[in-house]
Structures are given as C-alpha cells and as structure tokens.
XYZ file of N, CA and C in Angstrom:
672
model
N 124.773 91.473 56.665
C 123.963 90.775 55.673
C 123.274 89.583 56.334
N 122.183 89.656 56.160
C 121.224 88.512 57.073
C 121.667 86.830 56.202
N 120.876 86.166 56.877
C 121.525 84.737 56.231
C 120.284 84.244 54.724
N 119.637 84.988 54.785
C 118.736 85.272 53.488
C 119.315 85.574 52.502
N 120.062 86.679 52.713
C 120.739 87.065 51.463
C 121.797 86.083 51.682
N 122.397 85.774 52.091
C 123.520 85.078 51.972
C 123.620 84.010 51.033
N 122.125 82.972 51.337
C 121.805 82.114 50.798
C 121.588 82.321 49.638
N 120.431 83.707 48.772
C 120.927 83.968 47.691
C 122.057 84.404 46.994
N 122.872 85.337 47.569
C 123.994 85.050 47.137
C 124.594 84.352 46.465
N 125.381 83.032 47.506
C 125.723 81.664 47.301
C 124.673 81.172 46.196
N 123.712 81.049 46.188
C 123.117 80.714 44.654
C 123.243 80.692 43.567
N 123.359 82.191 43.666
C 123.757 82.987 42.266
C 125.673 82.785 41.989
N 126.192 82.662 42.935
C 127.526 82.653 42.767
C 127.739 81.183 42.259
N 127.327 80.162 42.857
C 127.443 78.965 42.551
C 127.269 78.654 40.694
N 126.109 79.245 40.211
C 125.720 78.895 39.025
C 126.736 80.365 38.219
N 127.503 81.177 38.921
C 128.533 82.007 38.405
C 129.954 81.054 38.042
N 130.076 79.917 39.097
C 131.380 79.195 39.097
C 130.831 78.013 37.937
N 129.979 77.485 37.685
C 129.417 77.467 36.574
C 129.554 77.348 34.905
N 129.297 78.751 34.972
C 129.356 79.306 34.169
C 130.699 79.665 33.461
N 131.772 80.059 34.448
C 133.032 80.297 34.307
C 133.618 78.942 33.901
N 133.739 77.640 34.693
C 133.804 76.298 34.734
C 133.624 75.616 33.264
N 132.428 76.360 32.247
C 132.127 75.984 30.996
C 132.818 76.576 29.883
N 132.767 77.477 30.346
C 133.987 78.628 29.917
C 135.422 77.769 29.545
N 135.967 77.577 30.780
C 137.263 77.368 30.969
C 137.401 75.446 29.943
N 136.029 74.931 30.129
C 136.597 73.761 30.021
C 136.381 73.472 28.209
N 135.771 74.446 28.141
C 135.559 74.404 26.244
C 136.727 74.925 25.424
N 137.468 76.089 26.113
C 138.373 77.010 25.882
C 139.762 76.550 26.034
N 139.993 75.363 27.279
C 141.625 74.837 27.563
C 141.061 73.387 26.880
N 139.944 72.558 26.363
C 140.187 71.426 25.824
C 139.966 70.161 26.911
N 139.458 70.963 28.102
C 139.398 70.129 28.855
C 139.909 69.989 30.176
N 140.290 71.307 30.420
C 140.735 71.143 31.768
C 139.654 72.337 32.492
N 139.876 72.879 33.904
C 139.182 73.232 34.524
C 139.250 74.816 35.344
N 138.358 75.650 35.120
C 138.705 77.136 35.966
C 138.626 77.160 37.395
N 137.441 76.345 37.792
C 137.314 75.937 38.926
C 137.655 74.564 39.859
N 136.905 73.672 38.878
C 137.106 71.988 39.235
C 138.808 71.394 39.819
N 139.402 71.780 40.751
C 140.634 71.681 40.585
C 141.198 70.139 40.603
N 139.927 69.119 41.325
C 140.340 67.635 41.811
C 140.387 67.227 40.091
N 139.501 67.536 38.822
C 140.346 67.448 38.033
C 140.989 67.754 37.115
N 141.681 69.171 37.166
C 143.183 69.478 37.050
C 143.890 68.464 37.450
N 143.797 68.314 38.925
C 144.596 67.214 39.462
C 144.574 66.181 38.649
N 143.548 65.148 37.940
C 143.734 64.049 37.788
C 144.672 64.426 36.446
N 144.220 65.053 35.782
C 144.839 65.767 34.320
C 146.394 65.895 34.420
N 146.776 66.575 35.405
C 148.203 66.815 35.876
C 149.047 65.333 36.500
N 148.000 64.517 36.731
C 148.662 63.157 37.018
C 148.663 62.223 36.441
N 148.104 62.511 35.380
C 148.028 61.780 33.993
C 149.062 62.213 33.572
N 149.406 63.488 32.984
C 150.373 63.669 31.930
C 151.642 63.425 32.652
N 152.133 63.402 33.855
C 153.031 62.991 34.444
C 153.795 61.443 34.665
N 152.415 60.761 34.413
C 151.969 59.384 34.503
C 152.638 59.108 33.152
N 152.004 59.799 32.255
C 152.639 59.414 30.607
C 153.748 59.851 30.147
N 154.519 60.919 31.117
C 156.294 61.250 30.293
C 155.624 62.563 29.695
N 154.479 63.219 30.102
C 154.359 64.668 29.089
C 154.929 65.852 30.210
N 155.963 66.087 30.499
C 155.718 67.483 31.249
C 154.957 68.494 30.278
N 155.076 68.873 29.485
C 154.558 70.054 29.033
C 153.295 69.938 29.308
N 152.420 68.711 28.946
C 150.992 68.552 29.173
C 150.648 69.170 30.793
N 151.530 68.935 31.580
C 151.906 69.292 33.137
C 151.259 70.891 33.421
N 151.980 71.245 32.187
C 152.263 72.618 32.642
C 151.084 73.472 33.165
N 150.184 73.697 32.437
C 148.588 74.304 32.366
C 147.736 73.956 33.359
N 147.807 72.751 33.613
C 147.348 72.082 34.557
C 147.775 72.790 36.050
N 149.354 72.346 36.078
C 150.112 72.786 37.340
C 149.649 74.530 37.766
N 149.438 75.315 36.398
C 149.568 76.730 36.939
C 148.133 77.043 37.217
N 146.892 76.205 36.442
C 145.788 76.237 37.267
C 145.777 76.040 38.624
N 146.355 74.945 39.156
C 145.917 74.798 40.616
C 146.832 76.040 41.417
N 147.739 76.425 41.188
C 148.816 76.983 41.510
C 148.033 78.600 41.836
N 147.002 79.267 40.656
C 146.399 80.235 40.851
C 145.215 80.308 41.568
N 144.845 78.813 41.834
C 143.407 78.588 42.106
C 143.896 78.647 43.735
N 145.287 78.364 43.836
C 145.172 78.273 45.686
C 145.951 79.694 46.141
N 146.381 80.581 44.862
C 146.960 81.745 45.346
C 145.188 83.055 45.528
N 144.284 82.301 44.861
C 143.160 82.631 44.971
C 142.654 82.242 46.236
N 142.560 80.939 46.612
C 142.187 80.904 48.049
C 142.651 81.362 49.603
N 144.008 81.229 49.096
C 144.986 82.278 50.055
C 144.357 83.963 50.040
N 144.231 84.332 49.040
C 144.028 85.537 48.980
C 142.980 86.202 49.644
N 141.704 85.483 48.800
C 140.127 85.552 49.208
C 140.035 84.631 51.012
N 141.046 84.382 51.782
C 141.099 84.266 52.958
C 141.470 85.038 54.087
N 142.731 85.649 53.318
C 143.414 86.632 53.622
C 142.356 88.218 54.277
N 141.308 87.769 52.854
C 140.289 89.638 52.933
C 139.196 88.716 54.072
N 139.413 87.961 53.926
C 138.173 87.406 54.957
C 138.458 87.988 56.336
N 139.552 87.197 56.736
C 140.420 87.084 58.188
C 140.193 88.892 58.128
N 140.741 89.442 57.222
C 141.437 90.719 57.901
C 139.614 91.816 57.790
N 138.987 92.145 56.608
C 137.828 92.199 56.756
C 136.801 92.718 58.178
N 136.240 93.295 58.603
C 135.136 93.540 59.112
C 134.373 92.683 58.577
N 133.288 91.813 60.209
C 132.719 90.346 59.514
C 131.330 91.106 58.144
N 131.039 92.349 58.681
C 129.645 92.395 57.501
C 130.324 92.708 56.683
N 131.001 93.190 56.174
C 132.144 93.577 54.810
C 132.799 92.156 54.413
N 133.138 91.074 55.050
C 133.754 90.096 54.059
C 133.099 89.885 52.826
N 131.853 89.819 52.636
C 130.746 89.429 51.512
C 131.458 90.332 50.196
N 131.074 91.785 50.482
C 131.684 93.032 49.387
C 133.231 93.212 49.367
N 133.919 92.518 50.216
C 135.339 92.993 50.178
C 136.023 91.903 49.119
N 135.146 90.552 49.436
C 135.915 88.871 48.591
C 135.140 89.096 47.315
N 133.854 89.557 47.154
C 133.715 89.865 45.915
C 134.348 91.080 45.210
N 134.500 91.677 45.625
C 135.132 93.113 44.724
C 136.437 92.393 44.384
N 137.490 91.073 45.163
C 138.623 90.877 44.591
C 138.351 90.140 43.671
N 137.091 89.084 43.495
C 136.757 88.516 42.686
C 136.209 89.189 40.766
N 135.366 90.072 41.619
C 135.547 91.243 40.434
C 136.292 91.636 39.154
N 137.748 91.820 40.471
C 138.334 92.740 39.429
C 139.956 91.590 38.943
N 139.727 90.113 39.310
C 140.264 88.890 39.094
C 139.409 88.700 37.479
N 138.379 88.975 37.650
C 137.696 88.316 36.269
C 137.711 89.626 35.069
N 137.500 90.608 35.755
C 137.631 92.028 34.781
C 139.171 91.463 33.966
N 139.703 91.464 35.028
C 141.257 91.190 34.245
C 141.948 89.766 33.069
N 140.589 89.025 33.441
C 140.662 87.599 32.439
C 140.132 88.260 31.296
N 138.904 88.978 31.536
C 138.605 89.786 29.991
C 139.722 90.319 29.305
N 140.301 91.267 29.847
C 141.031 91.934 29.398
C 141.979 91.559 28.598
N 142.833 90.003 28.973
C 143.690 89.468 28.811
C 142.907 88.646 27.768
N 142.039 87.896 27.769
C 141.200 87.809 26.380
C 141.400 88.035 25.334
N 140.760 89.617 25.674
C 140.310 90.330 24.401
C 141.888 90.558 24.004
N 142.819 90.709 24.356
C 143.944 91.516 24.150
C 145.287 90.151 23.087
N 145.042 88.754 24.111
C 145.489 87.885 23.158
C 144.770 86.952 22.626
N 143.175 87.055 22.555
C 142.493 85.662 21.816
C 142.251 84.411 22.148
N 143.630 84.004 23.057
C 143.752 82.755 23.679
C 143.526 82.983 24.843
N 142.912 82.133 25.827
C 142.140 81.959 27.232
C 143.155 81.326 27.961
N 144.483 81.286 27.768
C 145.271 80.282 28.204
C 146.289 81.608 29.411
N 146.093 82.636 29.280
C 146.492 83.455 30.268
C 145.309 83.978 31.079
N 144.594 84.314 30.516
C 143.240 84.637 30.861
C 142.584 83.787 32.408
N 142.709 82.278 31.348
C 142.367 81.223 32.647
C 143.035 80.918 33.910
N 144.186 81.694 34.385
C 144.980 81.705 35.645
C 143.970 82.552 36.020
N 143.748 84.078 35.328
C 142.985 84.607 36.428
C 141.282 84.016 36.843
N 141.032 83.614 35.705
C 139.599 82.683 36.404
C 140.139 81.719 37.475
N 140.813 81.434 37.187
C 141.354 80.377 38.157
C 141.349 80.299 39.564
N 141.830 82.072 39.550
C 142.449 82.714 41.238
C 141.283 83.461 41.213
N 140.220 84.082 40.085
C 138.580 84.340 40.969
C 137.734 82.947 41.517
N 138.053 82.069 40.896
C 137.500 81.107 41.485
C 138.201 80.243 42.398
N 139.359 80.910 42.903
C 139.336 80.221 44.441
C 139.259 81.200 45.370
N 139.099 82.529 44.890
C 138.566 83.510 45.914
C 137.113 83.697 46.323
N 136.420 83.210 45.167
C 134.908 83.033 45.589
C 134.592 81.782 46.358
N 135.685 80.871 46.792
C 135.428 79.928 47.962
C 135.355 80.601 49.509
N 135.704 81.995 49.510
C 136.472 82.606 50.750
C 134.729 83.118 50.496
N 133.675 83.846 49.859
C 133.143 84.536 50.026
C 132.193 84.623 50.889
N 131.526 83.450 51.576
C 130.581 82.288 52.268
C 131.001 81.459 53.502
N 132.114 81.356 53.305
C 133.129 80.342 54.069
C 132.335 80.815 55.761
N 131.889 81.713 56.146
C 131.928 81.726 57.500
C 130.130 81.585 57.966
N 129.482 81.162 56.651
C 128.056 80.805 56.676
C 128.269 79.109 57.173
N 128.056 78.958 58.097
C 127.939 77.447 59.104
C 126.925 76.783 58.682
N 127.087 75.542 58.031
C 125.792 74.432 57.354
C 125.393 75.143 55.989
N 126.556 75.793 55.339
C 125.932 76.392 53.793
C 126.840 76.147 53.125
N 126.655 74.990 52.193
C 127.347 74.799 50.880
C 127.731 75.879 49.680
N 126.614 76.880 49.308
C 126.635 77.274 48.191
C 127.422 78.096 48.044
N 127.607 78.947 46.983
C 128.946 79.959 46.304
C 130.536 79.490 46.334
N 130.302 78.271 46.714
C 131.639 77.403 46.832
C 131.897 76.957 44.812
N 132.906 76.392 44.465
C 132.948 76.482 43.078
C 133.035 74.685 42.637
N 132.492 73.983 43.576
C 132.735 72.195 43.378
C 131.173 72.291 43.916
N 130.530 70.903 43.634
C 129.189 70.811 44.345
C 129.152 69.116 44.862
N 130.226 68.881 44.555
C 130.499 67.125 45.285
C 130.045 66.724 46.481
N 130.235 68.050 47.322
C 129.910 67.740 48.788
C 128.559 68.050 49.067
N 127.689 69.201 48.301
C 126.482 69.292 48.158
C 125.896 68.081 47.745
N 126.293 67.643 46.415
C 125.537 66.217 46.278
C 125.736 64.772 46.639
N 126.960 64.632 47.610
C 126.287 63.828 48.317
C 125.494 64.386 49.478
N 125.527 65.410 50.043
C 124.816 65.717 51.422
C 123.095 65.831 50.673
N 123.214 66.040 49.265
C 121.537 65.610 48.804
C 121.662 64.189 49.121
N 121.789 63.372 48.816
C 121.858 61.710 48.756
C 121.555 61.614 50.160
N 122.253 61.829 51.308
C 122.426 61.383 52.556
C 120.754 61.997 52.933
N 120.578 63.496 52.622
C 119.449 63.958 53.407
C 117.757 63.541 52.378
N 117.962 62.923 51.536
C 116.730 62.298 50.443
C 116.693 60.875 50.870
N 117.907 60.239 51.841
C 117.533 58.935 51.787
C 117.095 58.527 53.403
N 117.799 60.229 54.222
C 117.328 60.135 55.821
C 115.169 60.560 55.775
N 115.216 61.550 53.983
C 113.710 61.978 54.113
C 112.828 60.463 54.249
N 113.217 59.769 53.194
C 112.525 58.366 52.917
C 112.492 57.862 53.697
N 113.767 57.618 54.864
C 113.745 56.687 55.798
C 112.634 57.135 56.987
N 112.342 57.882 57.100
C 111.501 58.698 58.158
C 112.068 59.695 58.981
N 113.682 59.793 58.927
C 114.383 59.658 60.038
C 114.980 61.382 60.080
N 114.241 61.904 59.118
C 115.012 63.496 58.808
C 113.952 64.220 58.176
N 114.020 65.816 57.527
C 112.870 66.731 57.213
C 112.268 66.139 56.106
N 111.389 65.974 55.748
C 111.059 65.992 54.376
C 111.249 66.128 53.585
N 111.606 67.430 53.468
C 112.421 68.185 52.165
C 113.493 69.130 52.396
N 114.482 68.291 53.950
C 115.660 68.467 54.148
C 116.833 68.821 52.930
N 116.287 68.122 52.039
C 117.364 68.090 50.795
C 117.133 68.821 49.665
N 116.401 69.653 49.489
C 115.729 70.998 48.851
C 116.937 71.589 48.768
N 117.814 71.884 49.917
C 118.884 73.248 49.766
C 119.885 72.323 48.488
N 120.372 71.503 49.143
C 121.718 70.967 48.586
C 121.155 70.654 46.918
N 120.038 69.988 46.927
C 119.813 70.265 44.990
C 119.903 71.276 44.621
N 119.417 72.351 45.411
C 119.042 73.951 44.501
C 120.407 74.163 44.238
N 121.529 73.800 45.402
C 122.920 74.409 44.859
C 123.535 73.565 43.692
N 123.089 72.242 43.478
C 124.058 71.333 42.328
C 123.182 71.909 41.039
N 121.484 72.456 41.013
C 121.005 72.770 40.269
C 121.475 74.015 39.606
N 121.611 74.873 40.427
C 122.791 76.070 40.218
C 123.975 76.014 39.409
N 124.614 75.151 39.774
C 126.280 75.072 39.137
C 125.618 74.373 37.773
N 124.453 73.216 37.617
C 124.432 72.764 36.228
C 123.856 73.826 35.486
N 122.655 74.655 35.503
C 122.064 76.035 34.961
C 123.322 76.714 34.221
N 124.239 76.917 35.621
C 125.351 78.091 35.471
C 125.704 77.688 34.151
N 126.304 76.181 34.243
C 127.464 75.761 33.191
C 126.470 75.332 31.255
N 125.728 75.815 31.660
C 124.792 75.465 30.420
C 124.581 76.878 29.821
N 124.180 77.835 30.857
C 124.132 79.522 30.265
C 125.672 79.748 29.591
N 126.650 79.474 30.311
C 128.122 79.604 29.929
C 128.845 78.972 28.496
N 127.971 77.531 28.498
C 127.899 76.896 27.162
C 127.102 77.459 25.790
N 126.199 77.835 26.433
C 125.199 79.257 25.126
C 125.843 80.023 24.878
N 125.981 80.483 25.790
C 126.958 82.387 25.637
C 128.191 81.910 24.925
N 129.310 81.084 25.132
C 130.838 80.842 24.346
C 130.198 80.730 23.256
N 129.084 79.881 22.518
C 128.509 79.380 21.494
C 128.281 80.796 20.433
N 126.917 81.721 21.026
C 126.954 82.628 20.317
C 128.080 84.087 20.232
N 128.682 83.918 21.579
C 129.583 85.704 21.856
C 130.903 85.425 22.103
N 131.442 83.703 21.906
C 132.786 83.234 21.876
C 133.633 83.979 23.077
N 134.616 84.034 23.030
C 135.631 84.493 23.839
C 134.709 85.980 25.011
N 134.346 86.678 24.171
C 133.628 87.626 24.691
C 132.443 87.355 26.039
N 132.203 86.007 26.102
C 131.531 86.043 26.997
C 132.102 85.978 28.356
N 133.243 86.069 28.159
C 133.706 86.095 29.935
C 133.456 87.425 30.604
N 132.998 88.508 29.522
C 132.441 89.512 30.495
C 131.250 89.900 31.187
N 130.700 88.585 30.699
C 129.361 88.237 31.371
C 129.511 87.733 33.113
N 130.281 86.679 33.542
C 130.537 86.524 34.739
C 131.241 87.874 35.447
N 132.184 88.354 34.341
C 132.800 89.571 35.112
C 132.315 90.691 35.672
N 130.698 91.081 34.861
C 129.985 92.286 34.831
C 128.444 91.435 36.172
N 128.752 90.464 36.411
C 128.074 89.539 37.387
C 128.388 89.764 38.579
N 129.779 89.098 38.891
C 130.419 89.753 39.829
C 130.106 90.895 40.398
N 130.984 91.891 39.664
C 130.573 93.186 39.740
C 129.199 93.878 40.424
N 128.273 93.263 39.942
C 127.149 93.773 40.210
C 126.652 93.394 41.633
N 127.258 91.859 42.263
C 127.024 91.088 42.923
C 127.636 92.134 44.306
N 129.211 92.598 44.110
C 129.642 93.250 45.040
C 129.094 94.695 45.521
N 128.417 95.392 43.874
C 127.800 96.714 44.319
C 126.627 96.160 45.179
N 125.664 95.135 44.896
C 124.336 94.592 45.506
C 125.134 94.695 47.043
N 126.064 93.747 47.426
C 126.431 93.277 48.763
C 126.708 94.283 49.575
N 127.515 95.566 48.823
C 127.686 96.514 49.657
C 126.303 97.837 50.377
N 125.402 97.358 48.998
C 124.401 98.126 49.835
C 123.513 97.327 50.978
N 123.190 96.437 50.524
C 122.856 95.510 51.649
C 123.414 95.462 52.519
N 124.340 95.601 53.287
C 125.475 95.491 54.012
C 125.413 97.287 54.445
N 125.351 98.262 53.930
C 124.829 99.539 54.219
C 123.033 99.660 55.199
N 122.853 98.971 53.812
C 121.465 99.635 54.790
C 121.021 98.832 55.896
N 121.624 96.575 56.036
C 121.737 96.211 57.055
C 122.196 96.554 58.161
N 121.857 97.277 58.663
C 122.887 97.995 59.996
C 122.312 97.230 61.452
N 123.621 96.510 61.628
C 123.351 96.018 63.355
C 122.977 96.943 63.701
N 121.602 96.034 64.717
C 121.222 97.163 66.130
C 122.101 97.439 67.146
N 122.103 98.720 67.803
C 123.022 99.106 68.349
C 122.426 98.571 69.759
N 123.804 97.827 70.572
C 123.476 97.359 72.075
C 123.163 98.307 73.261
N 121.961 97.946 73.577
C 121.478 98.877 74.373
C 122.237 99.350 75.734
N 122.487 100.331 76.292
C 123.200 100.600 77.235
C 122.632 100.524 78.803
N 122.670 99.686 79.726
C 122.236 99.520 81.355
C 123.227 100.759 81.933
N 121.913 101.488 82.545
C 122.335 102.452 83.349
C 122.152 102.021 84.737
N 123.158 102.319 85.340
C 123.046 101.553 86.269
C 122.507 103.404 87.568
C-alpha cells in the first residue's frame, strides 16, 4: 500500500475513532471508547473520592483498550509488512461487529464499550509503522500540538508554509468524526454503532485489494 493510501486511510480512520469516541461518551455518561488519558483522570477521581465502584468502568476501559493495543501489535509484528493494514483492520472489524451485537442483544453499551474499547486500541497498531504520520491513531493531542509548533515555525519564516495542513486535516477528522457519531446516536440511538462497524469492514475489504493489486516490483536479477 503506497503512502497515499495510507494517508487516506488514517483519515478516514481517525474521524472513525471519532465517531466511536461520541458514541461511547454519550452512552457511559462520560467516560471514553477511545480517549483513555481521560478514563484515567475519571478513574483517579473516583478513587480520589472513596468510590470504587465509580472505578470500575473506567478501570475495564483502559484494561481493554491496552489488551487492544497488545493485540493490534501483536498482528502487526507477526503480519507480512503489506498485509499489516488488512490484517489490524479485519481485527478491528470484527472487535466492533461484536460491540453491535452485544448492543443490540442487552440495550446497555456498558459491555458493548470494552469491545470499542479494544477496537480502538487496535486501530492504534494500524499505521504505527507510517514514520512522521499521526493519523488513524484514536487521540489527536499530539497532532495538535505538532499543528501549533508547525503554524508558528510557518509564520516565523522558519518552516513550509502550509507545513501544518496535515496535522489540522487529522484533528479536523476526529472533530467531523465525533459530530457524525453525535447525529447518528441522536436519530438511530444504540443502533448506530453499526455504522463504524460496517466502516471498518469496508475499510479492510478496500485495504486488501489495494494491497492485491499493489504488487511490489519484483527485484531484478544480475546475471553475471
């Protein structure tokens, strides 16, 4: 997969984590599918105040979100490098197929949201080996400051012009994402988590043909 697609990709995935992210945070009251720094603060609050139970939800978010990153690392490492793209999404896939499921089946998002949890720390693995590319990651903190740093090196004279084009398009992404995600719960409630799921999905059939019909050139052979 060339670094073109990649970049779209990561685009589209970014405003996917998003989307899920709006999901999760309308549905638990306030905590997070992706955002884990704050889970964290959430989980150190209620600890702070004498609530374990408040603990709890919190704790098993991060808990799935890093058995997700373990995982979606795991297919990376082991993976063929043009197959990591279709191999971390297909686990991502069928991580979110299964939050539907669990959905539709009890109403409450509160089992559901472990598995968003662990697709969204497997879609950190999906990109991970794209060098100087923020996007399809599921936080955009580090994107926006690296906008700040590269808008204030444009002004200064001292960097591209419109060096900082990439890193907005990705924070622009995750806000889009989380606003489509806020429509959709609004009109199709619970049901819309099969919107990211059937996203996914589509994302991994796209990657694998791309990834088919991209075919390295084959190294030419010196006859000696």
């Amino acid at each position: 997969m060339t670094r073109s697609w990649q970049i779209g990709f990561g685009v589209v995935l970014t405003a996917l984590a998003g989307f899920v992210d709006a999901l999760g945070f309308i549905r638990l009251g306030g905590l997070y599918t992706s955002l884990m720094s704050g889970n964290t603060t959430q989980l150190a609050v209620s600890l702070g105040h004498g609530e374990p139970l408040g603990a709890v939800l919190p704790a098993l978010l991060i808990g799935a979100f890093l058995i997700g990153a373990v995982s979606g690392g795991a297919i990376s490492a082991l993976s063929p490098p043009r197959w990591v793209t279709p191999a971390v999404l297909g686990f991502e896939a069928v991580a979110l197929a299964a939050a539907v499921a669990m959905a539709a089946e009890h109403t409450h998002v509160g089992v559901a949201s472990l598995f968003l949890a662990l697709a969204m720390g497997g879609q950190n693995a999906v990109l991970a080996h794209v060098q100087g590319f923020r996007a399809g990651t599921t936080f955009v903190t580090g994107a926006l400051f690296s906008f700040g740093q590269k808008a204030a090196l444009a002004l200064a004279g001292r960097g591209p012009r419109l060096g900082w084009t990439g890193d907005g398009a990705v924070w622009l992404s995750l806000l889009l994402g989380a606003v489509a995600g806020t429509v959709a719960h609004t009109h199709l409630g619970i049901a819309a988590l099969a919107i990211p799921a059937g996203v996914a999905g589509g994302l991994c059939l796209a990657a694998s043909l791309v990834t088919l019909l991209c075919r390295p050139s084959p190294v030419p052979t010196i006859k000696i």
